[in-house]
N, CA, C and O atoms as a printed pandas DataFrame, in Angstrom:
     atom_number atom_name residue_name chain_id  residue_number  x_coord  y_coord  z_coord
0              1         N          MET        A               1  102.113  139.323   66.977
1              2        CA          MET        A               1  102.675  138.011   67.208
2              3         C          MET        A               1  103.173  137.858   68.646
3              4         O          MET        A               1  102.934  136.839   69.294
4              5         N          ARG        A               2  103.874  138.893   69.135
5              6        CA          ARG        A               2  104.389  138.835   70.505
6              7         C          ARG        A               2  103.266  138.743   71.526
7              8         O          ARG        A               2  103.398  138.073   72.550
8              9         N          GLY        A               3  102.164  139.419   71.240
9             10        CA          GLY        A               3  101.018  139.375   72.141
10            11         C          GLY        A               3  100.470  137.973   72.275
11            12         O          GLY        A               3  100.086  137.552   73.366
12            13         N          ASN        A               4  100.431  137.245   71.167
13            14        CA          ASN        A               4   99.935  135.867   71.189
14            15         C          ASN        A               4  100.849  134.969   72.010
15            16         O          ASN        A               4  100.379  134.132   72.781
16            17         N          ILE        A               5  102.170  135.147   71.839
17            18        CA          ILE        A               5  103.119  134.334   72.590
18            19         C          ILE        A               5  103.028  134.649   74.078
19            20         O          ILE        A               5  103.048  133.742   74.911
20            21         N          ALA        A               6  102.931  135.918   74.408
21            22        CA          ALA        A               6  102.806  136.304   75.817
22            23         C          ALA        A               6  101.525  135.740   76.417
23            24         O          ALA        A               6  101.517  135.284   77.561
24            25         N          GLN        A               7  100.454  135.773   75.651
25            26        CA          GLN        A               7   99.182  135.238   76.135
26            27         C          GLN        A               7   99.271  133.723   76.337
27            28         O          GLN        A               7   98.761  133.195   77.325
28            29         N          LEU        A               8   99.920  133.026   75.401
29            30        CA          LEU        A               8  100.106  131.582   75.537
30            31         C          LEU        A               8  100.957  131.251   76.757
31            32         O          LEU        A               8  100.683  130.278   77.459
32            33         N          MET        A               9  101.976  132.044   77.013
33            34        CA          MET        A               9  102.831  131.818   78.174
34            35         C          MET        A               9  102.050  132.021   79.469
35            36         O          MET        A               9  102.223  131.266   80.426
36            37         N          GLN        A              10  101.200  133.028   79.500
37            38        CA          GLN        A              10  100.367  133.265   80.679
38            39         C          GLN        A              10   99.403  132.101   80.889
39            40         O          GLN        A              10   99.197  131.661   82.020
40            41         N          GLN        A              11   98.815  131.603   79.807
41            42        CA          GLN        A              11   97.893  130.470   79.915
42            43         C          GLN        A              11   98.626  129.232   80.410
43            44         O          GLN        A              11   98.108  128.490   81.246
44            45         N          ALA        A              12   99.830  129.009   79.895
45            46        CA          ALA        A              12  100.620  127.852   80.325
46            47         C          ALA        A              12  100.977  127.960   81.804
47            48         O          ALA        A              12  100.927  126.963   82.524
48            49         N          GLN        A              13  101.333  129.146   82.259
49            50        CA          GLN        A              13  101.670  129.360   83.666
50            51         C          GLN        A              13  100.452  129.101   84.552
51            52         O          GLN        A              13  100.558  128.454   85.594
52            53         N          LYS        A              14   99.306  129.607   84.132
53            54        CA          LYS        A              14   98.063  129.402   84.894
54            55         C          LYS        A              14   97.716  127.922   84.951
55            56         O          LYS        A              14   97.327  127.411   86.002
56            57         N          MET        A              15   97.858  127.223   83.806
57            58        CA          MET        A              15   97.563  125.794   83.768
58            59         C          MET        A              15   98.501  125.030   84.698
59            60         O          MET        A              15   98.068  124.114   85.397
60            61         N          GLN        A              16   99.785  125.400   84.712
61            62        CA          GLN        A              16  100.741  124.740   85.593
62            63         C          GLN        A              16  100.368  124.954   87.060
63            64         O          GLN        A              16  100.461  124.025   87.862
64            65         N          GLU        A              17   99.950  126.159   87.413
65            66        CA          GLU        A              17   99.521  126.442   88.784
66            67         C          GLU        A              17   98.290  125.613   89.146
67            68         O          GLU        A              17   98.197  125.067   90.245
68            69         N          ASN        A              18   97.344  125.528   88.201
69            70        CA          ASN        A              18   96.135  124.733   88.437
70            71         C          ASN        A              18   96.468  123.255   88.604
71            72         O          ASN        A              18   95.887  122.581   89.455
72            73         N          LEU        A              19   97.394  122.750   87.801
73            74        CA          LEU        A              19   97.792  121.344   87.909
74            75         C          LEU        A              19   98.465  121.069   89.248
75            76         O          LEU        A              19   98.216  120.035   89.868
76            77         N          GLN        A              20   99.305  121.981   89.690
77            78        CA          GLN        A              20   99.967  121.801   90.972
78            79         C          GLN        A              20   98.950  121.769   92.109
79            80         O          GLN        A              20   99.052  120.948   93.021
80            81         N          LYS        A              21   97.980  122.659   92.046
81            82        CA          LYS        A              21   96.935  122.685   93.067
82            83         C          LYS        A              21   96.124  121.386   93.041
83            84         O          LYS        A              21   95.815  120.826   94.093
84            85         N          ALA        A              22   95.782  120.910   91.843
85            86        CA          ALA        A              22   95.025  119.656   91.718
86            87         C          ALA        A              22   95.829  118.485   92.271
87            88         O          ALA        A              22   95.266  117.603   92.918
88            89         N          GLN        A              23   97.139  118.465   92.026
89            90        CA          GLN        A              23   97.985  117.393   92.547
90            91         C          GLN        A              23   98.027  117.421   94.073
91            92         O          GLN        A              23   97.995  116.374   94.719
92            93         N          GLU        A              24   98.097  118.609   94.636
93            94        CA          GLU        A              24   98.104  118.727   96.098
94            95         C          GLU        A              24   96.782  118.236   96.687
95            96         O          GLU        A              24   96.765  117.572   97.723
96            97         N          GLU        A              25   95.681  118.567   96.022
97            98        CA          GLU        A              25   94.374  118.108   96.485
98            99         C          GLU        A              25   94.270  116.590   96.378
99           100         O          GLU        A              25   93.742  115.936   97.277
100          101         N          LEU        A              26   94.774  116.028   95.276
101          102        CA          LEU        A              26   94.732  114.580   95.100
102          103         C          LEU        A              26   95.563  113.857   96.146
103          104         O          LEU        A              26   95.191  112.774   96.596
104          105         N          ALA        A              27   96.681  114.446   96.535
105          106        CA          ALA        A              27   97.531  113.818   97.548
106          107         C          ALA        A              27   96.787  113.690   98.876
107          108         O          ALA        A              27   97.040  112.761   99.643
108          109         N          LYS        A              28   95.874  114.618   99.148
109          110        CA          LYS        A              28   95.105  114.599  100.399
110          111         C          LYS        A              28   93.830  113.749  100.286
111          112         O          LYS        A              28   93.214  113.410  101.295
112          113         N          LEU        A              29   93.448  113.415   99.067
113          114        CA          LEU        A              29   92.219  112.669   98.818
114          115         C          LEU        A              29   92.309  111.254   99.382
115          116         O          LEU        A              29   93.356  110.611   99.296
116          117         N          GLU        A              30   91.227  110.779   99.949
117          118        CA          GLU        A              30   91.117  109.376  100.353
118          119         C          GLU        A              30   89.807  108.838   99.811
119          120         O          GLU        A              30   88.757  109.462   99.960
120          121         N          VAL        A              31   89.878  107.667   99.178
121          122        CA          VAL        A              31   88.673  107.012   98.679
122          123         C          VAL        A              31   88.626  105.597   99.233
123          124         O          VAL        A              31   89.657  104.996   99.536
124          125         N          THR        A              32   87.421  105.081   99.358
125          126        CA          THR        A              32   87.243  103.725   99.859
126          127         C          THR        A              32   86.562  102.879   98.806
127          128         O          THR        A              32   85.477  103.207   98.325
128          129         N          GLY        A              33   87.212  101.791   98.458
129          130        CA          GLY        A              33   86.628  100.805   97.562
130          131         C          GLY        A              33   86.090   99.677   98.405
131          132         O          GLY        A              33   86.617   99.385   99.479
132          133         N          ASN        A              34   85.039   99.041   97.921
133          134        CA          ASN        A              34   84.499   97.926   98.698
134          135         C          ASN        A              34   84.072   96.799   97.784
135          136         O          ASN        A              34   83.924   96.967   96.573
136          137         N          ALA        A              35   83.879   95.642   98.402
137          138        CA          ALA        A              35   83.441   94.448   97.677
138          139         C          ALA        A              35   82.646   93.578   98.635
139          140         O          ALA        A              35   82.745   93.696   99.857
140          141         N          GLY        A              36   81.862   92.708   98.041
141          142        CA          GLY        A              36   81.069   91.789   98.861
142          143         C          GLY        A              36   80.039   92.508   99.693
143          144         O          GLY        A              36   79.776   92.118  100.831
144          145         N          GLY        A              37   79.448   93.558   99.140
145          146        CA          GLY        A              37   78.434   94.290   99.886
146          147         C          GLY        A              37   78.987   94.952  101.139
147          148         O          GLY        A              37   78.284   95.075  102.142
148          149         N          GLY        A              38   80.250   95.380  101.082
149          150        CA          GLY        A              38   80.862   96.049  102.228
150          151         C          GLY        A              38   81.591   95.107  103.165
151          152         O          GLY        A              38   82.048   95.520  104.231
152          153         N          MET        A              39   81.706   93.844  102.779
153          154        CA          MET        A              39   82.423   92.898  103.634
154          155         C          MET        A              39   83.928   93.175  103.648
155          156         O          MET        A              39   84.620   92.837  104.608
156          157         N          VAL        A              40   84.425   93.792  102.575
157          158        CA          VAL        A              40   85.831   94.190  102.503
158          159         C          VAL        A              40   85.882   95.636  102.035
159          160         O          VAL        A              40   85.267   95.987  101.029
160          161         N          ASN        A              41   86.612   96.473  102.759
161          162        CA          ASN        A              41   86.803   97.875  102.406
162          163         C          ASN        A              41   88.294   98.175  102.376
163          164         O          ASN        A              41   89.044   97.760  103.259
164          165         N          VAL        A              42   88.711   98.906  101.342
165          166        CA          VAL        A              42   90.105   99.316  101.206
166          167         C          VAL        A              42   90.115  100.819  100.965
167          168         O          VAL        A              42   89.430  101.311  100.067
168          169         N          THR        A              43   90.888  101.550  101.762
169          170        CA          THR        A              43   90.994  102.998  101.615
170          171         C          THR        A              43   92.363  103.339  101.046
171          172         O          THR        A              43   93.393  102.949  101.595
172          173         N          LEU        A              44   92.358  104.075   99.933
173          174        CA          LEU        A              44   93.581  104.521   99.266
174          175         C          LEU        A              44   93.617  106.040   99.232
175          176         O          LEU        A              44   92.579  106.701   99.254
176          177         N          THR        A              45   94.837  106.588   99.177
177          178        CA          THR        A              45   94.997  108.017   98.957
178          179         C          THR        A              45   94.981  108.272   97.458
179          180         O          THR        A              45   94.975  107.334   96.660
180          181         N          GLY        A              46   94.975  109.527   97.085
181          182        CA          GLY        A              46   95.038  109.900   95.683
182          183         C          GLY        A              46   96.345  109.507   95.028
183          184         O          GLY        A              46   96.455  109.529   93.802
184          185         N          ARG        A              47   97.329  109.150   95.821
185          186        CA          ARG        A              47   98.614  108.681   95.301
186          187         C          ARG        A              47   98.709  107.155   95.339
187          188         O          ARG        A              47   99.794  106.589   95.204
188          189         N          MET        A              48   97.586  106.512   95.519
189          190        CA          MET        A              48   97.485  105.051   95.520
190          191         C          MET        A              48   98.194  104.392   96.701
191          192         O          MET        A              48   98.625  103.243   96.606
192          193         N          GLU        A              49   98.313  105.113   97.805
193          194        CA          GLU        A              49   98.874  104.534   99.016
194          195         C          GLU        A              49   97.737  103.974   99.846
195          196         O          GLU        A              49   96.722  104.640  100.053
196          197         N          CYS        A              50   97.903  102.757  100.317
197          198        CA          CYS        A              50   96.860  102.121  101.122
198          199         C          CYS        A              50   96.895  102.683  102.531
199          200         O          CYS        A              50   97.938  102.684  103.185
200          201         N          ARG        A              51   95.743  103.162  102.996
201          202        CA          ARG        A              51   95.636  103.731  104.345
202          203         C          ARG        A              51   94.956  102.765  105.312
203          204         O          ARG        A              51   95.257  102.753  106.505
204          205         N          LYS        A              52   94.037  101.957  104.784
205          206        CA          LYS        A              52   93.250  101.136  105.703
206          207         C          LYS        A              52   92.634   99.960  104.936
207          208         O          LYS        A              52   92.218  100.097  103.785
208          209         N          VAL        A              53   92.588   98.827  105.591
209          210        CA          VAL        A              53   91.899   97.647  105.065
210          211         C          VAL        A              53   91.005   97.121  106.178
211          212         O          VAL        A              53   91.457   96.898  107.301
212          213         N          ARG        A              54   89.727   96.926  105.852
213          214        CA          ARG        A              54   88.795   96.355  106.828
214          215         C          ARG        A              54   88.174   95.124  106.205
215          216         O          ARG        A              54   87.620   95.179  105.107
216          217         N          ILE        A              55   88.272   94.000  106.925
217          218        CA          ILE        A              55   87.732   92.735  106.434
218          219         C          ILE        A              55   86.780   92.183  107.483
219          220         O          ILE        A              55   87.151   91.996  108.642
220          221         N          ASP        A              56   85.559   91.928  107.062
221          222        CA          ASP        A              56   84.577   91.318  107.956
222          223         C          ASP        A              56   85.091   89.929  108.355
223          224         O          ASP        A              56   85.478   89.148  107.486
224          225         N          PRO        A              57   85.100   89.616  109.631
225          226        CA          PRO        A              57   85.623   88.321  110.094
226          227         C          PRO        A              57   84.979   87.109  109.423
227          228         O          PRO        A              57   85.620   86.067  109.287
228          229         N          SER        A              58   83.733   87.230  109.006
229          230        CA          SER        A              58   83.068   86.087  108.367
230          231         C          SER        A              58   83.724   85.710  107.041
231          232         O          SER        A              58   83.596   84.570  106.594
232          233         N          VAL        A              59   84.414   86.639  106.417
233          234        CA          VAL        A              59   85.077   86.380  105.134
234          235         C          VAL        A              59   86.311   85.504  105.330
235          236         O          VAL        A              59   86.703   84.766  104.426
236          237         N          LEU        A              60   86.917   85.584  106.502
237          238        CA          LEU        A              60   88.174   84.898  106.740
238          239         C          LEU        A              60   88.042   83.376  106.790
239          240         O          LEU        A              60   89.047   82.671  106.693
240          241         N          SER        A              61   86.838   82.862  106.938
241          242        CA          SER        A              61   86.645   81.416  106.968
242          243         C          SER        A              61   86.841   80.784  105.590
243          244         O          SER        A              61   87.008   79.569  105.486
244          245         N          ASP        A              62   86.822   81.592  104.541
245          246        CA          ASP        A              62   87.033   81.109  103.172
246          247         C          ASP        A              62   88.161   81.927  102.541
247          248         O          ASP        A              62   87.909   82.974  101.944
248          249         N          PRO        A              63   89.401   81.454  102.672
249          250        CA          PRO        A              63   90.551   82.230  102.191
250          251         C          PRO        A              63   90.476   82.619  100.708
251          252         O          PRO        A              63   90.864   83.728  100.343
252          253         N          GLU        A              64   89.992   81.738   99.873
253          254        CA          GLU        A              64   89.907   82.044   98.441
254          255         C          GLU        A              64   88.923   83.179   98.184
255          256         O          GLU        A              64   89.193   84.069   97.378
256          257         N          MET        A              65   87.784   83.146   98.868
257          258        CA          MET        A              65   86.813   84.222   98.720
258          259         C          MET        A              65   87.392   85.524   99.271
259          260         O          MET        A              65   87.190   86.582   98.676
260          261         N          ALA        A              66   88.111   85.465  100.398
261          262        CA          ALA        A              66   88.721   86.654  100.987
262          263         C          ALA        A              66   89.694   87.288  100.000
263          264         O          ALA        A              66   89.699   88.507   99.824
264          265         N          GLU        A              67   90.514   86.466   99.359
265          266        CA          GLU        A              67   91.466   86.984   98.373
266          267         C          GLU        A              67   90.743   87.688   97.229
267          268         O          GLU        A              67   91.142   88.775   96.811
268          269         N          ASP        A              68   89.684   87.069   96.726
269          270        CA          ASP        A              68   88.920   87.656   95.622
270          271         C          ASP        A              68   88.276   88.982   96.030
271          272         O          ASP        A              68   88.298   89.948   95.268
272          273         N          LEU        A              69   87.708   89.022   97.228
273          274        CA          LEU        A              69   87.055   90.248   97.690
274          275         C          LEU        A              69   88.060   91.361   97.949
275          276         O          LEU        A              69   87.774   92.527   97.673
276          277         N          ILE        A              70   89.233   91.019   98.476
277          278        CA          ILE        A              70   90.268   92.028   98.704
278          279         C          ILE        A              70   90.724   92.611   97.366
279          280         O          ILE        A              70   90.850   93.827   97.226
280          281         N          ALA        A              71   90.968   91.752   96.397
281          282        CA          ALA        A              71   91.382   92.221   95.069
282          283         C          ALA        A              71   90.303   93.116   94.458
283          284         O          ALA        A              71   90.615   94.158   93.881
284          285         N          ALA        A              72   89.051   92.718   94.583
285          286        CA          ALA        A              72   87.943   93.504   94.027
286          287         C          ALA        A              72   87.831   94.867   94.721
287          288         O          ALA        A              72   87.576   95.877   94.066
288          289         N          ALA        A              73   88.019   94.896   96.026
289          290        CA          ALA        A              73   87.937   96.159   96.772
290          291         C          ALA        A              73   89.084   97.090   96.382
291          292         O          ALA        A              73   88.887   98.298   96.249
292          293         N          ILE        A              74   90.279   96.530   96.199
293          294        CA          ILE        A              74   91.414   97.350   95.761
294          295         C          ILE        A              74   91.138   97.922   94.378
295          296         O          ILE        A              74   91.359   99.110   94.139
296          297         N          ASN        A              75   90.657   97.083   93.469
297          298        CA          ASN        A              75   90.344   97.548   92.115
298          299         C          ASN        A              75   89.276   98.636   92.130
299          300         O          ASN        A              75   89.351   99.598   91.367
300          301         N          ASP        A              76   88.293   98.482   92.991
301          302        CA          ASP        A              76   87.239   99.496   93.104
302          303         C          ASP        A              76   87.827  100.826   93.572
303          304         O          ASP        A              76   87.487  101.880   93.036
304          305         N          ALA        A              77   88.704  100.778   94.566
305          306        CA          ALA        A              77   89.326  102.000   95.075
306          307         C          ALA        A              77   90.224  102.636   94.015
307          308         O          ALA        A              77   90.204  103.855   93.843
308          309         N          VAL        A              78   91.010  101.829   93.304
309          310        CA          VAL        A              78   91.885  102.353   92.250
310          311         C          VAL        A              78   91.054  103.033   91.163
311          312         O          VAL        A              78   91.417  104.110   90.691
312          313         N          ASN        A              79   89.957  102.422   90.768
313          314        CA          ASN        A              79   89.086  103.031   89.754
314          315         C          ASN        A              79   88.524  104.370   90.232
315          316         O          ASN        A              79   88.423  105.319   89.454
316          317         N          LYS        A              80   88.164  104.443   91.502
317          318        CA          LYS        A              80   87.646  105.701   92.051
318          319         C          LYS        A              80   88.721  106.778   92.069
319          320         O          LYS        A              80   88.439  107.930   91.741
320          321         N          VAL        A              81   89.956  106.424   92.448
321          322        CA          VAL        A              81   91.047  107.395   92.447
322          323         C          VAL        A              81   91.315  107.872   91.022
323          324         O          VAL        A              81   91.484  109.069   90.791
324          325         N          ASN        A              82   91.356  106.944   90.068
325          326        CA          ASN        A              82   91.620  107.319   88.676
326          327         C          ASN        A              82   90.539  108.241   88.126
327          328         O          ASN        A              82   90.841  109.207   87.425
328          329         N          THR        A              83   89.291  107.948   88.437
329          330        CA          THR        A              83   88.189  108.793   87.976
330          331         C          THR        A              83   88.304  110.195   88.548
331          332         O          THR        A              83   88.144  111.182   87.830
332          333         N          GLU        A              84   88.582  110.281   89.839
333          334        CA          GLU        A              84   88.716  111.587   90.487
334          335         C          GLU        A              84   89.931  112.337   89.946
335          336         O          GLU        A              84   89.870  113.547   89.727
336          337         N          SER        A              85   91.018  111.629   89.733
337          338        CA          SER        A              85   92.230  112.241   89.205
338          339         C          SER        A              85   91.991  112.812   87.807
339          340         O          SER        A              85   92.387  113.943   87.524
340          341         N          GLN        A              86   91.353  112.043   86.943
341          342        CA          GLN        A              86   91.058  112.521   85.590
342          343         C          GLN        A              86   90.149  113.737   85.630
343          344         O          GLN        A              86   90.335  114.683   84.866
344          345         N          SER        A              87   89.177  113.712   86.509
345          346        CA          SER        A              87   88.251  114.827   86.625
346          347         C          SER        A              87   88.983  116.098   87.068
347          348         O          SER        A              87   88.798  117.165   86.482
348          349         N          ARG        A              88   89.810  115.974   88.100
349          350        CA          ARG        A              88   90.506  117.153   88.623
350          351         C          ARG        A              88   91.584  117.656   87.664
351          352         O          ARG        A              88   91.765  118.864   87.512
352          353         N          MET        A              89   92.282  116.753   87.031
353          354        CA          MET        A              89   93.311  117.173   86.083
354          355         C          MET        A              89   92.666  117.804   84.846
355          356         O          MET        A              89   93.195  118.764   84.285
356          357         N          GLY        A              90   91.531  117.263   84.430
357          358        CA          GLY        A              90   90.818  117.854   83.297
358          359         C          GLY        A              90   90.355  119.261   83.605
359          360         O          GLY        A              90   90.413  120.150   82.756
360          361         N          ALA        A              91   89.896  119.454   84.827
361          362        CA          ALA        A              91   89.467  120.792   85.238
362          363         C          ALA        A              91   90.670  121.734   85.330
363          364         O          ALA        A              91   90.564  122.914   84.999
364          365         N          ALA        A              92   91.803  121.212   85.777
365          366        CA          ALA        A              92   92.999  122.044   85.933
366          367         C          ALA        A              92   93.550  122.506   84.588
367          368         O          ALA        A              92   94.125  123.590   84.487
368          369         N          THR        A              93   93.376  121.685   83.560
369          370        CA          THR        A              93   93.870  122.075   82.236
370          371         C          THR        A              93   92.785  122.776   81.435
371          372         O          THR        A              93   92.968  123.066   80.253
372          373         N          ALA        A              94   91.665  123.045   82.074
373          374        CA          ALA        A              94   90.529  123.734   81.444
374          375         C          ALA        A              94   90.120  123.056   80.151
375          376         O          ALA        A              94   89.771  123.701   79.163
376          377         N          GLY        A              95   90.174  121.715   80.192
377          378        CA          GLY        A              95   89.735  120.964   79.034
378          379         C          GLY        A              95   90.731  120.947   77.892
379          380         O          GLY        A              95   90.464  120.349   76.850
380          381         N          MET        A              96   91.892  121.601   78.071
381          382        CA          MET        A              96   92.905  121.578   77.026
382          383         C          MET        A              96   93.472  120.179   76.929
383          384         O          MET        A              96   94.017  119.675   77.911
384          385         N          PRO        A              97   93.364  119.535   75.780
385          386        CA          PRO        A              97   93.873  118.163   75.668
386          387         C          PRO        A              97   95.392  118.137   75.753
387          388         O          PRO        A              97   96.074  118.965   75.150
388          389         N          MET        A              98   95.905  117.192   76.499
389          390        CA          MET        A              98   97.343  117.021   76.614
390          391         C          MET        A              98   97.755  115.960   75.593
391          392         O          MET        A              98   97.059  114.958   75.434
392          393         N          PRO        A              99   98.874  116.167   74.903
393          394        CA          PRO        A              99   99.332  115.152   73.954
394          395         C          PRO        A              99   99.581  113.836   74.672
395          396         O          PRO        A              99  100.016  113.843   75.824
396          397         N          PRO        A             100   99.315  112.700   74.020
397          398        CA          PRO        A             100   99.539  111.402   74.658
398          399         C          PRO        A             100  100.971  111.274   75.162
399          400         O          PRO        A             100  101.923  111.592   74.449
400          401         N          GLY        A             101  101.110  110.811   76.385
401          402        CA          GLY        A             101  102.415  110.597   76.979
402          403         C          GLY        A             101  103.056  111.838   77.575
403          404         O          GLY        A             101  104.114  111.740   78.197
404          405         N          MET        A             102  102.445  113.001   77.402
405          406        CA          MET        A             102  103.046  114.213   77.962
406          407         C          MET        A             102  102.789  114.261   79.451
407          408         O          MET        A             102  101.666  114.081   79.921
408          409         N          LYS        A             103  103.855  114.508   80.172
409          410        CA          LYS        A             103  103.751  114.645   81.620
410          411         C          LYS        A             103  104.339  115.976   82.010
411          412         O          LYS        A             103  105.428  116.346   81.569
412          413         N          LEU        A             104  103.619  116.682   82.830
413          414        CA          LEU        A             104  104.125  117.956   83.320
414          415         C          LEU        A             104  104.904  117.696   84.603
415          416         O          LEU        A             104  104.688  116.675   85.256
416          417         N          PRO        A             105  105.795  118.590   84.969
417          418        CA          PRO        A             105  106.602  118.398   86.180
418          419         C          PRO        A             105  105.733  118.087   87.400
419          420         O          PRO        A             105  104.720  118.741   87.649
420          421         N          GLY        A             106  106.156  117.075   88.148
421          422        CA          GLY        A             106  105.473  116.747   89.388
422          423         C          GLY        A             106  104.299  115.810   89.242
423          424         O          GLY        A             106  103.717  115.409   90.250
424          425         N          MET        A             107  103.921  115.439   88.008
425          426        CA          MET        A             107  102.769  114.537   87.856
426          427         C          MET        A             107  103.184  113.128   88.208
427          428         O          MET        A             107  104.283  112.694   87.862
428          429         N          PHE        A             108  102.308  112.409   88.896
429          430        CA          PHE        A             108  102.632  111.031   89.284
430          431         C          PHE        A             108  102.010  110.071   88.342
431          432         O          PHE        A             108  102.167  108.860   88.501
């Protein structure tokens, strides 16, 4: 029985180390979302911080279209960050399912 508990503790420690490493990698990650065939580009970090926005000047002549394209580019970037985050966190937990709502220390 003690061997099983010790083994589980070692696995939990390893998983925590892997999660911390994945979080550090995500913090350095930058993804670019775009819309309008590249007319609007938004770059976000893995922590959802905006690093850069590029808007083609031709878009600015139509404010409503510019707003829609900016929103679409942000959504595209957020989806890319979420996909990458899920992939890296899944790899860090070695496919071990986490109970719904469970957050480990340091998770954003």
